[in-house]
């Protein structure tokens, strides 16, 4: 059972920028389930998508793997032979805890856990790549290059699953989605103080973009089919498919 998230429960003189440090790791499962509407469903369906799209003899990548929720979902659903999962996170605290979780898991698909920046990881022979609430923490100017690397490292017919907190071009709608998200958090036991302080901590750390921006960028790097498969308020997940007719990258 995960620890209860009370990181922002008491008034802080100065709210520091959000980091995936040991304090966050200790409460992360509770934090993300109470903060991200639909998170459990998204993770479970990542396993379903991996079941459909993982190709024999290929790699599946979980980039920004945190405590390997998406990794485990894929591990227990992939039927294709000779697959392996590469899980990458740049938080040592996350990776240390994820090692313990993976060691206790009974899944048979091999998992290689790497502590590194995803910008520095080579993507090759991939059939499934997951960016589950990861790209939003990457500087905006680096996002297209990362997506290009992922596209080029995918086999034809491979998919990218990208989940993000999103903005909306219509200001009134954007404010409504933010308010509904805050109501969701309040219903899950977060106080107004906790919600406000967490929002301050994430400012300039998590940079959301519109769904149109995501679609355009994914099309720009070469994905042939891009669209949303899940959305709840200002949280969404997209599938981007690399055309089966494309020639493999050399």
CSV table of N, CA and C in Angstrom, one decimal, residues 18 26-27 29 38 56 59 72 78 82 86 90 98 108 111 115 123 125 130 139 153 156 158 185 196 215:
chain,number,residue,atom,x,y,z
A,18,UNK,N,8.8,21.7,-8.6
A,18,UNK,CA,8.5,20.3,-8.4
A,18,UNK,C,9.7,19.4,-8.9
A,26,UNK,N,8.2,8.3,-2.5
A,26,UNK,CA,7.5,7.6,-1.4
A,26,UNK,C,6.0,7.7,-1.5
A,27,UNK,N,5.5,8.7,-2.1
A,27,UNK,CA,4.0,8.9,-2.2
A,27,UNK,C,3.5,8.9,-3.6
A,29,UNK,N,2.6,6.7,-6.1
A,29,UNK,CA,1.3,6.0,-6.5
A,29,UNK,C,0.1,6.7,-6.0
A,38,UNK,N,-8.4,9.4,-14.6
A,38,UNK,CA,-8.3,8.4,-15.6
A,38,UNK,C,-7.0,7.7,-15.6
A,56,UNK,N,7.1,-9.3,-32.6
A,56,UNK,CA,8.1,-10.3,-32.2
A,56,UNK,C,9.5,-9.8,-32.4
A,59,UNK,N,11.6,-4.2,-29.4
A,59,UNK,CA,11.7,-3.5,-28.1
A,59,UNK,C,10.5,-2.7,-27.8
A,72,UNK,N,4.9,-2.4,-16.3
A,72,UNK,CA,4.3,-3.6,-15.8
A,72,UNK,C,3.0,-3.9,-16.6
A,78,UNK,N,1.9,-8.5,-23.2
A,78,UNK,CA,2.6,-8.7,-24.5
A,78,UNK,C,2.7,-10.2,-24.8
A,82,UNK,N,10.0,-13.0,-27.8
A,82,UNK,CA,11.4,-12.4,-27.9
A,82,UNK,C,11.3,-10.9,-27.8
A,86,UNK,N,12.5,-1.6,-22.4
A,86,UNK,CA,13.5,-0.7,-21.9
A,86,UNK,C,12.8,0.4,-21.2
A,90,UNK,N,15.1,9.5,-15.4
A,90,UNK,CA,16.3,10.2,-14.9
A,90,UNK,C,16.4,10.5,-13.4
A,98,UNK,N,11.9,1.5,-8.4
A,98,UNK,CA,11.4,0.7,-9.5
A,98,UNK,C,12.1,-0.7,-9.5
A,108,UNK,N,7.2,-12.2,-17.2
A,108,UNK,CA,8.3,-12.9,-17.9
A,108,UNK,C,9.0,-12.1,-19.0
A,111,UNK,N,12.9,-6.9,-18.6
A,111,UNK,CA,12.9,-5.4,-18.5
A,111,UNK,C,14.3,-4.9,-18.1
A,115,UNK,N,18.8,4.5,-15.7
A,115,UNK,CA,18.7,5.8,-15.1
A,115,UNK,C,19.5,6.8,-16.1
A,123,UNK,N,16.8,5.0,-29.5
A,123,UNK,CA,15.6,4.2,-29.7
A,123,UNK,C,15.8,3.4,-31.0
A,125,UNK,N,14.8,-0.5,-33.1
A,125,UNK,CA,14.0,-1.8,-33.2
A,125,UNK,C,12.8,-1.8,-32.3
A,130,UNK,N,6.3,4.4,-25.2
A,130,UNK,CA,5.3,5.1,-24.3
A,130,UNK,C,6.0,6.3,-23.7
A,139,UNK,N,11.8,20.5,-22.0
A,139,UNK,CA,11.8,21.9,-22.6
A,139,UNK,C,11.1,21.8,-23.9
A,153,UNK,N,13.1,5.4,-34.8
A,153,UNK,CA,13.5,4.2,-34.1
A,153,UNK,C,12.4,3.1,-34.1
A,156,UNK,N,8.1,0.0,-38.9
A,156,UNK,CA,6.8,0.3,-39.6
A,156,UNK,C,5.7,-0.4,-38.9
A,158,UNK,N,4.7,0.4,-36.0
A,158,UNK,CA,4.8,0.6,-34.6
A,158,UNK,C,4.1,1.8,-34.1
A,185,UNK,N,-9.5,16.8,-7.7
A,185,UNK,CA,-8.5,16.7,-6.7
A,185,UNK,C,-9.1,16.9,-5.3
A,196,UNK,N,-3.3,24.6,-4.4
A,196,UNK,CA,-2.6,25.8,-4.8
A,196,UNK,C,-1.1,25.7,-4.7
A,215,UNK,N,-0.7,17.1,-32.2
A,215,UNK,CA,-1.0,16.4,-33.4
A,215,UNK,C,-0.1,16.9,-34.6
